[in-house]
PDB file of C-alpha atoms in Angstrom:
ATOM      1  CA  MET A  95     -36.877  -8.338  42.095  1.00 86.00           C
ATOM      2  CA  ASN A  96     -33.964 -10.537  40.926  1.00 89.00           C
ATOM      3  CA  THR A  97     -36.306 -13.461  40.321  1.00 91.00           C
ATOM      4  CA  ARG A  98     -38.538 -11.376  38.069  1.00 90.00           C
ATOM      5  CA  LEU A  99     -35.545 -10.083  36.148  1.00 92.00           C
ATOM      6  CA  GLN A 100     -34.176 -13.606  35.722  1.00 92.00           C
ATOM      7  CA  HIS A 101     -37.503 -14.767  34.273  1.00 94.00           C
ATOM      8  CA  ALA A 102     -37.546 -11.799  31.878  1.00 94.00           C
ATOM      9  CA  GLN A 103     -33.926 -12.283  30.745  1.00 95.00           C
ATOM     10  CA  PRO A 104     -34.661 -14.491  27.682  1.00 95.00           C
ATOM     11  CA  TYR A 105     -37.202 -11.926  26.471  1.00 96.00           C
ATOM     12  CA  ALA A 106     -34.805  -9.032  27.027  1.00 96.00           C
ATOM     13  CA  VAL A 107     -32.099 -10.876  25.059  1.00 97.00           C
ATOM     14  CA  GLY A 108     -34.649 -11.679  22.346  1.00 97.00           C
ATOM     15  CA  LEU A 109     -35.706  -8.045  22.029  1.00 98.00           C
ATOM     16  CA  PHE A 110     -32.046  -6.961  22.011  1.00 98.00           C
ATOM     17  CA  ARG A 111     -31.395  -9.466  19.201  1.00 98.00           C
ATOM     18  CA  ILE A 112     -34.401  -8.281  17.179  1.00 98.00           C
ATOM     19  CA  VAL A 113     -33.510  -4.583  17.426  1.00 98.00           C
ATOM     20  CA  THR A 114     -29.816  -5.172  16.731  1.00 98.00           C
ATOM     21  CA  GLY A 115     -30.595  -7.384  13.727  1.00 98.00           C
ATOM     22  CA  LEU A 116     -33.099  -4.865  12.347  1.00 98.00           C
ATOM     23  CA  LEU A 117     -30.641  -1.983  12.638  1.00 97.00           C
ATOM     24  CA  PHE A 118     -27.845  -4.012  11.038  1.00 97.00           C
ATOM     25  CA  ALA A 119     -30.052  -5.219   8.177  1.00 97.00           C
ATOM     26  CA  SER A 120     -31.169  -1.629   7.598  1.00 95.00           C
ATOM     27  CA  HIS A 121     -27.560  -0.578   7.007  1.00 94.00           C
ATOM     28  CA  GLY A 122     -27.147  -3.347   4.448  1.00 94.00           C
ATOM     29  CA  ALA A 123     -30.433  -2.549   2.685  1.00 92.00           C
ATOM     30  CA  ALA A 124     -29.524   1.146   2.521  1.00 92.00           C
ATOM     31  CA  SER A 125     -26.164   0.381   0.932  1.00 91.00           C
ATOM     32  CA  LEU A 126     -27.389  -2.276  -1.498  1.00 91.00           C
ATOM     33  CA  PHE A 127     -30.764  -0.871  -2.549  1.00 89.00           C
ATOM     34  CA  GLY A 128     -30.580   2.851  -1.752  1.00 85.00           C
ATOM     35  CA  VAL A 129     -33.530   2.694   0.651  1.00 86.00           C
ATOM     36  CA  LEU A 130     -33.704   4.568   3.959  1.00 83.00           C
ATOM     37  CA  GLY A 131     -31.485   7.355   2.657  1.00 81.00           C
ATOM     38  CA  GLY A 132     -29.075   5.146   0.757  1.00 77.00           C
ATOM     39  CA  ALA A 133     -25.372   4.601   1.267  1.00 77.00           C
ATOM     40  CA  HIS A 134     -23.459   7.530   2.719  1.00 72.00           C
ATOM     41  CA  GLY A 135     -26.407   9.903   2.358  1.00 73.00           C
ATOM     42  CA  GLY A 136     -27.709   8.670  -1.000  1.00 79.00           C
ATOM     43  CA  GLY A 137     -27.211   6.104  -3.724  1.00 81.00           C
ATOM     44  CA  THR A 138     -25.941   2.569  -3.506  1.00 85.00           C
ATOM     45  CA  VAL A 139     -22.618   0.804  -3.236  1.00 83.00           C
ATOM     46  CA  ALA A 140     -21.350  -0.406  -6.606  1.00 83.00           C
ATOM     47  CA  ALA A 141     -21.903  -4.146  -7.009  1.00 87.00           C
ATOM     48  CA  GLY A 142     -18.876  -6.290  -6.255  1.00 85.00           C
ATOM     49  CA  THR A 143     -16.677  -3.501  -4.876  1.00 86.00           C
ATOM     50  CA  TRP A 144     -14.368  -4.412  -2.013  1.00 87.00           C
ATOM     51  CA  PRO A 145     -15.082  -4.090   0.862  1.00 88.00           C
ATOM     52  CA  GLY A 146     -18.250  -1.970   0.679  1.00 86.00           C
ATOM     53  CA  TRP A 147     -20.524  -4.239  -1.301  1.00 92.00           C
ATOM     54  CA  TYR A 148     -19.470  -7.371   0.594  1.00 95.00           C
ATOM     55  CA  ALA A 149     -19.910  -5.594   3.923  1.00 95.00           C
ATOM     56  CA  ALA A 150     -23.408  -4.502   2.878  1.00 94.00           C
ATOM     57  CA  ALA A 151     -24.293  -8.052   1.822  1.00 96.00           C
ATOM     58  CA  ILE A 152     -23.090  -9.382   5.184  1.00 97.00           C
ATOM     59  CA  GLN A 153     -25.052  -6.664   6.970  1.00 97.00           C
ATOM     60  CA  LEU A 154     -28.260  -7.509   5.149  1.00 97.00           C
ATOM     61  CA  VAL A 155     -28.042 -11.306   5.364  1.00 98.00           C
ATOM     62  CA  ALA A 156     -26.608 -11.568   8.876  1.00 98.00           C
ATOM     63  CA  GLY A 157     -28.945  -8.827  10.103  1.00 98.00           C
ATOM     64  CA  VAL A 158     -32.027 -10.653   8.823  1.00 98.00           C
ATOM     65  CA  LEU A 159     -30.826 -13.978  10.267  1.00 98.00           C
ATOM     66  CA  VAL A 160     -30.178 -12.396  13.667  1.00 98.00           C
ATOM     67  CA  LEU A 161     -33.501 -10.535  13.514  1.00 98.00           C
ATOM     68  CA  LEU A 162     -35.340 -13.804  12.914  1.00 98.00           C
ATOM     69  CA  GLY A 163     -33.222 -15.754  15.369  1.00 97.00           C
ATOM     70  CA  LEU A 164     -32.193 -18.249  12.703  1.00 97.00           C
ATOM     71  CA  GLY A 165     -28.627 -19.481  13.081  1.00 96.00           C
ATOM     72  CA  THR A 166     -28.124 -16.608  15.481  1.00 97.00           C
ATOM     73  CA  ARG A 167     -24.756 -17.562  16.929  1.00 97.00           C
ATOM     74  CA  SER A 168     -23.154 -18.185  13.528  1.00 97.00           C
ATOM     75  CA  ALA A 169     -24.661 -15.089  11.913  1.00 98.00           C
ATOM     76  CA  ALA A 170     -23.677 -12.958  14.912  1.00 98.00           C
ATOM     77  CA  PHE A 171     -20.123 -14.311  14.761  1.00 98.00           C
ATOM     78  CA  VAL A 172     -19.777 -13.331  11.095  1.00 98.00           C
ATOM     79  CA  ALA A 173     -21.388  -9.940  11.743  1.00 98.00           C
ATOM     80  CA  SER A 174     -19.103  -9.266  14.711  1.00 98.00           C
ATOM     81  CA  GLY A 175     -16.041 -10.144  12.671  1.00 98.00           C
ATOM     82  CA  SER A 176     -17.109  -7.911   9.803  1.00 97.00           C
ATOM     83  CA  MET A 177     -17.569  -4.993  12.175  1.00 97.00           C
ATOM     84  CA  ALA A 178     -14.182  -5.616  13.812  1.00 97.00           C
ATOM     85  CA  TYR A 179     -12.638  -5.607  10.330  1.00 97.00           C
ATOM     86  CA  ALA A 180     -14.483  -2.382   9.464  1.00 95.00           C
ATOM     87  CA  TYR A 181     -13.351  -0.705  12.659  1.00 96.00           C
ATOM     88  CA  PHE A 182      -9.677  -1.649  12.417  1.00 96.00           C
ATOM     89  CA  THR A 183      -9.253  -1.065   8.672  1.00 95.00           C
ATOM     90  CA  VAL A 184     -11.511   1.933   8.055  1.00 93.00           C
ATOM     91  CA  HIS A 185     -11.918   3.833  11.325  1.00 94.00           C
ATOM     92  CA  GLN A 186      -9.018   3.101  13.674  1.00 93.00           C
ATOM     93  CA  PRO A 187      -6.239   4.367  11.370  1.00 94.00           C
ATOM     94  CA  GLY A 188      -7.862   7.830  11.557  1.00 93.00           C
ATOM     95  CA  ALA A 189      -7.646   8.175  15.334  1.00 93.00           C
ATOM     96  CA  LEU A 190      -7.380   6.051  18.474  1.00 90.00           C
ATOM     97  CA  TRP A 191     -10.861   6.497  19.977  1.00 93.00           C
ATOM     98  CA  PRO A 192     -14.159   5.628  18.231  1.00 94.00           C
ATOM     99  CA  LEU A 193     -15.541   9.063  19.082  1.00 93.00           C
ATOM    100  CA  GLN A 194     -12.658  10.643  17.182  1.00 95.00           C
ATOM    101  CA  ASN A 195     -12.598   8.315  14.178  1.00 95.00           C
ATOM    102  CA  GLY A 196     -16.346   7.874  13.550  1.00 93.00           C
ATOM    103  CA  GLY A 197     -16.269   4.184  14.400  1.00 95.00           C
ATOM    104  CA  GLU A 198     -18.843   4.128  17.205  1.00 96.00           C
ATOM    105  CA  ALA A 199     -21.387   2.156  15.189  1.00 95.00           C
ATOM    106  CA  SER A 200     -18.801  -0.414  14.078  1.00 96.00           C
ATOM    107  CA  ALA A 201     -17.525  -0.861  17.621  1.00 97.00           C
ATOM    108  CA  MET A 202     -21.008  -1.139  19.140  1.00 97.00           C
ATOM    109  CA  PHE A 203     -22.234  -3.599  16.503  1.00 98.00           C
ATOM    110  CA  CYS A 204     -19.068  -5.670  16.930  1.00 98.00           C
ATOM    111  CA  TRP A 205     -19.557  -6.019  20.681  1.00 98.00           C
ATOM    112  CA  ALA A 206     -23.345  -6.421  20.465  1.00 98.00           C
ATOM    113  CA  PHE A 207     -23.009  -9.306  18.045  1.00 98.00           C
ATOM    114  CA  LEU A 208     -20.206 -10.864  20.069  1.00 98.00           C
ATOM    115  CA  LEU A 209     -22.537 -10.794  23.074  1.00 98.00           C
ATOM    116  CA  LEU A 210     -25.175 -12.652  21.030  1.00 98.00           C
ATOM    117  CA  VAL A 211     -22.592 -15.300  20.109  1.00 98.00           C
ATOM    118  CA  PHE A 212     -22.310 -16.125  23.809  1.00 98.00           C
ATOM    119  CA  THR A 213     -25.893 -15.532  24.998  1.00 96.00           C
ATOM    120  CA  GLY A 214     -27.671 -17.107  22.060  1.00 95.00           C
ATOM    121  CA  PRO A 215     -30.893 -15.822  20.566  1.00 96.00           C
ATOM    122  CA  GLY A 216     -33.016 -15.582  23.688  1.00 94.00           C
ATOM    123  CA  ALA A 217     -36.785 -15.853  23.384  1.00 94.00           C
ATOM    124  CA  LEU A 218     -38.871 -15.278  20.275  1.00 93.00           C
ATOM    125  CA  ALA A 219     -36.371 -16.925  17.920  1.00 96.00           C
ATOM    126  CA  VAL A 220     -37.021 -19.188  14.951  1.00 94.00           C
ATOM    127  CA  ASP A 221     -34.210 -21.427  16.268  1.00 87.00           C
ATOM    128  CA  GLY A 222     -36.437 -22.193  19.250  1.00 83.00           C
ATOM    129  CA  LEU A 223     -39.052 -23.718  16.977  1.00 84.00           C
ATOM    130  CA  PHE A 224     -36.581 -26.302  15.717  1.00 79.00           C
ATOM    131  CA  SER A 225     -34.785 -27.096  18.968  1.00 72.00           C
ATOM    132  CA  SER A 226     -37.952 -27.718  21.000  1.00 59.00           C
ATOM    133  CA  ARG A 227     -38.948 -30.748  18.901  1.00 55.00           C
ATOM    134  CA  PRO A 228     -37.101 -33.879  20.009  1.00 52.00           C
ATOM    135  CA  THR A 229     -36.349 -36.344  17.259  1.00 46.00           C
ATOM    136  CA  ALA A 230     -36.252 -40.119  17.512  1.00 48.00           C
ATOM    137  CA  SER A 231     -32.550 -40.188  16.617  1.00 44.00           C
ATOM    138  CA  ALA A 232     -31.742 -37.649  19.347  1.00 43.00           C
ATOM    139  CA  GLY A 233     -33.309 -39.935  21.940  1.00 45.00           C
ATOM    140  CA  ARG A 234     -31.234 -42.889  20.765  1.00 44.00           C
ATOM    141  CA  ARG A 235     -28.046 -40.817  20.957  1.00 43.00           C
ATOM    142  CA  ASP A 236     -28.852 -39.788  24.518  1.00 44.00           C
ATOM    143  CA  GLU A 237     -29.431 -43.410  25.511  1.00 45.00           C
ATOM    144  CA  ALA A 238     -26.163 -44.472  23.868  1.00 44.00           C
ATOM    145  CA  CYS A 239     -24.283 -41.752  25.738  1.00 44.00           C
ATOM    146  CA  THR A 240     -25.865 -42.813  29.018  1.00 44.00           C
ATOM    147  CA  GLU A 241     -24.922 -46.426  28.457  1.00 46.00           C
ATOM    148  CA  THR A 242     -21.335 -45.477  27.699  1.00 46.00           C
ATOM    149  CA  VAL A 243     -21.051 -43.333  30.800  1.00 48.00           C
ATOM    150  CA  THR A 244     -22.636 -45.905  33.136  1.00 48.00           C
ATOM    151  CA  ALA A 245     -20.677 -48.860  31.794  1.00 44.00           C
TER     152      ALA A 245
END
């Protein structure tokens, strides 16, 4: 059973990344464009307002990047930081626990994206298309490193 689960792990991480990125991007699209019910039950966030508009822009861009698996670790790092900021500046002053202060989504997104920083994109990522092609210069670097180590 463990062997099967180990083989499925990259796909599970990939699906986790896709769903998390889609949900995060949806929050940004709702706030910026008023789709999917809009921001806070309707409407949009006024352009350029701090921190709402910038948070929505980060949600949309980082969410799409994570969804696609393009620059996943960097996008997830920025997204995690933005959710930590949201939790500690907006939610936490209201009460100690996320259940009391309405910060469950911020806390969960923060930790989910932090997990992706460490696990990487998993399977089904655009990053995988670029990293699987060895370049001629990469081969020369590897040879140079080997020569240095063996000398």
